[in-house]
Amino acid sequence: FDEALSIAQTNLELEGKGHSAALHSHNDAHIKEAGLALTVSRLVINQPSSTSAGGSLFNGFAPTTTLGCGTWGNNIISENFTYK
């Protein structure tokens, strides 16, 4: 798991931080560790990231077609862009 986190963070360093990552695990310690270690604005757990990072009826993310990457990605917001 530690090697997987290292690879994921290396990819974020090269391709761009802030957007999203997905983790398929039922290990609460691994989920928490990934949430603290990865420089992403949203971490999708046990869901397909391509269809749930933008919001879903089955998770707590506000539905959107525009994802903010936060200061890691030079955006103004770190959340799903929606009205408030």
mmCIF file with all atom_site columns, C-alpha atoms in Angstrom:
data_model
loop_
_atom_site.group_PDB
_atom_site.id
_atom_site.type_symbol
_atom_site.label_atom_id
_atom_site.label_alt_id
_atom_site.label_comp_id
_atom_site.label_asym_id
_atom_site.label_entity_id
_atom_site.label_seq_id
_atom_site.pdbx_PDB_ins_code
_atom_site.Cartn_x
_atom_site.Cartn_y
_atom_site.Cartn_z
_atom_site.occupancy
_atom_site.B_iso_or_equiv
_atom_site.pdbx_formal_charge
_atom_site.auth_seq_id
_atom_site.auth_comp_id
_atom_site.auth_asym_id
_atom_site.auth_atom_id
_atom_site.pdbx_PDB_model_num
ATOM 1  C CA . PHE A 1 1  ? 0.000   0.000  0.000   1.00 0.00 ? 1  PHE A CA 1
ATOM 2  C CA . ASP A 1 2  ? 2.801   2.420  0.821   1.00 0.00 ? 2  ASP A CA 1
ATOM 3  C CA . GLU A 1 3  ? 4.350   1.814  -2.594  1.00 0.00 ? 3  GLU A CA 1
ATOM 4  C CA . ALA A 1 4  ? 0.974   2.443  -4.273  1.00 0.00 ? 4  ALA A CA 1
ATOM 5  C CA . LEU A 1 5  ? 0.621   5.764  -2.407  1.00 0.00 ? 5  LEU A CA 1
ATOM 6  C CA . SER A 1 6  ? 4.127   6.741  -3.454  1.00 0.00 ? 6  SER A CA 1
ATOM 7  C CA . ILE A 1 7  ? 3.364   5.954  -7.109  1.00 0.00 ? 7  ILE A CA 1
ATOM 8  C CA . ALA A 1 8  ? 0.071   7.857  -6.954  1.00 0.00 ? 8  ALA A CA 1
ATOM 9  C CA . GLN A 1 9  ? 1.715   10.935 -5.420  1.00 0.00 ? 9  GLN A CA 1
ATOM 10 C CA . THR A 1 10 ? 4.549   10.782 -7.962  1.00 0.00 ? 10 THR A CA 1
ATOM 11 C CA . ASN A 1 11 ? 1.939   10.807 -10.732 1.00 0.00 ? 11 ASN A CA 1
ATOM 12 C CA . LEU A 1 12 ? 0.241   13.809 -9.125  1.00 0.00 ? 12 LEU A CA 1
ATOM 13 C CA . GLU A 1 13 ? 3.579   15.637 -8.916  1.00 0.00 ? 13 GLU A CA 1
ATOM 14 C CA . LEU A 1 14 ? 4.157   15.059 -12.637 1.00 0.00 ? 14 LEU A CA 1
ATOM 15 C CA . GLU A 1 15 ? 0.647   15.379 -14.073 1.00 0.00 ? 15 GLU A CA 1
ATOM 16 C CA . GLY A 1 16 ? -0.929  17.905 -11.746 1.00 0.00 ? 16 GLY A CA 1
ATOM 17 C CA . LYS A 1 17 ? -2.075  18.022 -8.156  1.00 0.00 ? 17 LYS A CA 1
ATOM 18 C CA . GLY A 1 18 ? -5.480  18.838 -6.778  1.00 0.00 ? 18 GLY A CA 1
ATOM 19 C CA . HIS A 1 19 ? -8.063  17.061 -8.924  1.00 0.00 ? 19 HIS A CA 1
ATOM 20 C CA . SER A 1 20 ? -9.116  13.633 -7.685  1.00 0.00 ? 20 SER A CA 1
ATOM 21 C CA . ALA A 1 21 ? -8.033  10.093 -6.921  1.00 0.00 ? 21 ALA A CA 1
ATOM 22 C CA . ALA A 1 22 ? -9.880  6.833  -6.355  1.00 0.00 ? 22 ALA A CA 1
ATOM 23 C CA . LEU A 1 23 ? -9.194  4.088  -3.848  1.00 0.00 ? 23 LEU A CA 1
ATOM 24 C CA . HIS A 1 24 ? -10.879 0.708  -3.651  1.00 0.00 ? 24 HIS A CA 1
ATOM 25 C CA . SER A 1 25 ? -10.423 -0.582 -0.096  1.00 0.00 ? 25 SER A CA 1
ATOM 26 C CA . HIS A 1 26 ? -12.331 -1.597 3.014   1.00 0.00 ? 26 HIS A CA 1
ATOM 27 C CA . ASN A 1 27 ? -9.315  -0.891 5.236   1.00 0.00 ? 27 ASN A CA 1
ATOM 28 C CA . ASP A 1 28 ? -10.146 2.279  7.183   1.00 0.00 ? 28 ASP A CA 1
ATOM 29 C CA . ALA A 1 29 ? -6.490  2.906  8.022   1.00 0.00 ? 29 ALA A CA 1
ATOM 30 C CA . HIS A 1 30 ? -5.535  2.826  4.333   1.00 0.00 ? 30 HIS A CA 1
ATOM 31 C CA . ILE A 1 31 ? -8.423  5.124  3.411   1.00 0.00 ? 31 ILE A CA 1
ATOM 32 C CA . LYS A 1 32 ? -7.427  7.672  6.056   1.00 0.00 ? 32 LYS A CA 1
ATOM 33 C CA . GLU A 1 33 ? -3.743  7.453  5.101   1.00 0.00 ? 33 GLU A CA 1
ATOM 34 C CA . ALA A 1 34 ? -4.535  8.066  1.421   1.00 0.00 ? 34 ALA A CA 1
ATOM 35 C CA . GLY A 1 35 ? -6.787  10.995 2.331   1.00 0.00 ? 35 GLY A CA 1
ATOM 36 C CA . LEU A 1 36 ? -4.021  12.619 4.330   1.00 0.00 ? 36 LEU A CA 1
ATOM 37 C CA . ALA A 1 37 ? -1.144  11.808 1.963   1.00 0.00 ? 37 ALA A CA 1
ATOM 38 C CA . LEU A 1 38 ? -2.455  12.482 -1.548  1.00 0.00 ? 38 LEU A CA 1
ATOM 39 C CA . THR A 1 39 ? -2.582  16.072 -2.772  1.00 0.00 ? 39 THR A CA 1
ATOM 40 C CA . VAL A 1 40 ? -6.093  15.871 -4.215  1.00 0.00 ? 40 VAL A CA 1
ATOM 41 C CA . SER A 1 41 ? -9.267  17.820 -3.546  1.00 0.00 ? 41 SER A CA 1
ATOM 42 C CA . ARG A 1 42 ? -11.501 14.755 -3.617  1.00 0.00 ? 42 ARG A CA 1
ATOM 43 C CA . LEU A 1 43 ? -10.787 11.115 -2.836  1.00 0.00 ? 43 LEU A CA 1
ATOM 44 C CA . VAL A 1 44 ? -13.407 8.713  -4.162  1.00 0.00 ? 44 VAL A CA 1
ATOM 45 C CA . ILE A 1 45 ? -13.723 5.491  -2.164  1.00 0.00 ? 45 ILE A CA 1
ATOM 46 C CA . ASN A 1 46 ? -15.083 2.242  -3.668  1.00 0.00 ? 46 ASN A CA 1
ATOM 47 C CA . GLN A 1 47 ? -16.693 4.032  -6.614  1.00 0.00 ? 47 GLN A CA 1
ATOM 48 C CA . PRO A 1 48 ? -15.659 4.573  -10.231 1.00 0.00 ? 48 PRO A CA 1
ATOM 49 C CA . SER A 1 49 ? -13.954 7.960  -10.164 1.00 0.00 ? 49 SER A CA 1
ATOM 50 C CA . SER A 1 50 ? -14.937 8.936  -13.701 1.00 0.00 ? 50 SER A CA 1
ATOM 51 C CA . THR A 1 51 ? -18.633 8.854  -12.823 1.00 0.00 ? 51 THR A CA 1
ATOM 52 C CA . SER A 1 52 ? -18.612 9.847  -9.163  1.00 0.00 ? 52 SER A CA 1
ATOM 53 C CA . ALA A 1 53 ? -15.919 12.499 -8.587  1.00 0.00 ? 53 ALA A CA 1
ATOM 54 C CA . GLY A 1 54 ? -18.228 14.998 -10.273 1.00 0.00 ? 54 GLY A CA 1
ATOM 55 C CA . GLY A 1 55 ? -20.974 14.272 -7.761  1.00 0.00 ? 55 GLY A CA 1
ATOM 56 C CA . SER A 1 56 ? -23.457 11.484 -7.417  1.00 0.00 ? 56 SER A CA 1
ATOM 57 C CA . LEU A 1 57 ? -26.639 10.531 -5.624  1.00 0.00 ? 57 LEU A CA 1
ATOM 58 C CA . PHE A 1 58 ? -24.516 7.939  -3.809  1.00 0.00 ? 58 PHE A CA 1
ATOM 59 C CA . ASN A 1 59 ? -21.826 10.193 -2.305  1.00 0.00 ? 59 ASN A CA 1
ATOM 60 C CA . GLY A 1 60 ? -21.544 13.580 -0.621  1.00 0.00 ? 60 GLY A CA 1
ATOM 61 C CA . PHE A 1 61 ? -20.068 15.472 -3.566  1.00 0.00 ? 61 PHE A CA 1
ATOM 62 C CA . ALA A 1 62 ? -22.231 18.225 -5.040  1.00 0.00 ? 62 ALA A CA 1
ATOM 63 C CA . PRO A 1 63 ? -23.140 17.331 -8.652  1.00 0.00 ? 63 PRO A CA 1
ATOM 64 C CA . THR A 1 64 ? -21.145 19.302 -11.200 1.00 0.00 ? 64 THR A CA 1
ATOM 65 C CA . THR A 1 65 ? -19.427 19.079 -14.550 1.00 0.00 ? 65 THR A CA 1
ATOM 66 C CA . THR A 1 66 ? -16.614 21.355 -13.335 1.00 0.00 ? 66 THR A CA 1
ATOM 67 C CA . LEU A 1 67 ? -14.139 20.149 -10.719 1.00 0.00 ? 67 LEU A CA 1
ATOM 68 C CA . GLY A 1 68 ? -11.960 22.625 -8.851  1.00 0.00 ? 68 GLY A CA 1
ATOM 69 C CA . CYS A 1 69 ? -8.365  21.584 -8.160  1.00 0.00 ? 69 CYS A CA 1
ATOM 70 C CA . GLY A 1 70 ? -7.742  24.119 -5.412  1.00 0.00 ? 70 GLY A CA 1
ATOM 71 C CA . THR A 1 71 ? -4.492  25.914 -4.857  1.00 0.00 ? 71 THR A CA 1
ATOM 72 C CA . TRP A 1 72 ? -2.568  22.730 -5.747  1.00 0.00 ? 72 TRP A CA 1
ATOM 73 C CA . GLY A 1 73 ? -3.922  23.060 -9.295  1.00 0.00 ? 73 GLY A CA 1
ATOM 74 C CA . ASN A 1 74 ? -3.935  26.892 -9.376  1.00 0.00 ? 74 ASN A CA 1
ATOM 75 C CA . ASN A 1 75 ? -7.742  27.084 -9.076  1.00 0.00 ? 75 ASN A CA 1
ATOM 76 C CA . ILE A 1 76 ? -9.755  29.294 -6.752  1.00 0.00 ? 76 ILE A CA 1
ATOM 77 C CA . ILE A 1 77 ? -11.853 26.418 -5.326  1.00 0.00 ? 77 ILE A CA 1
ATOM 78 C CA . SER A 1 78 ? -11.105 22.893 -4.126  1.00 0.00 ? 78 SER A CA 1
ATOM 79 C CA . GLU A 1 79 ? -14.624 21.553 -4.452  1.00 0.00 ? 79 GLU A CA 1
ATOM 80 C CA . ASN A 1 80 ? -17.138 20.666 -7.116  1.00 0.00 ? 80 ASN A CA 1
ATOM 81 C CA . PHE A 1 81 ? -18.303 23.937 -8.678  1.00 0.00 ? 81 PHE A CA 1
ATOM 82 C CA . THR A 1 82 ? -21.986 24.553 -8.000  1.00 0.00 ? 82 THR A CA 1
ATOM 83 C CA . TYR A 1 83 ? -24.306 27.323 -6.901  1.00 0.00 ? 83 TYR A CA 1
ATOM 84 C CA . LYS A 1 84 ? -24.584 28.226 -3.204  1.00 0.00 ? 84 LYS A CA 1
#
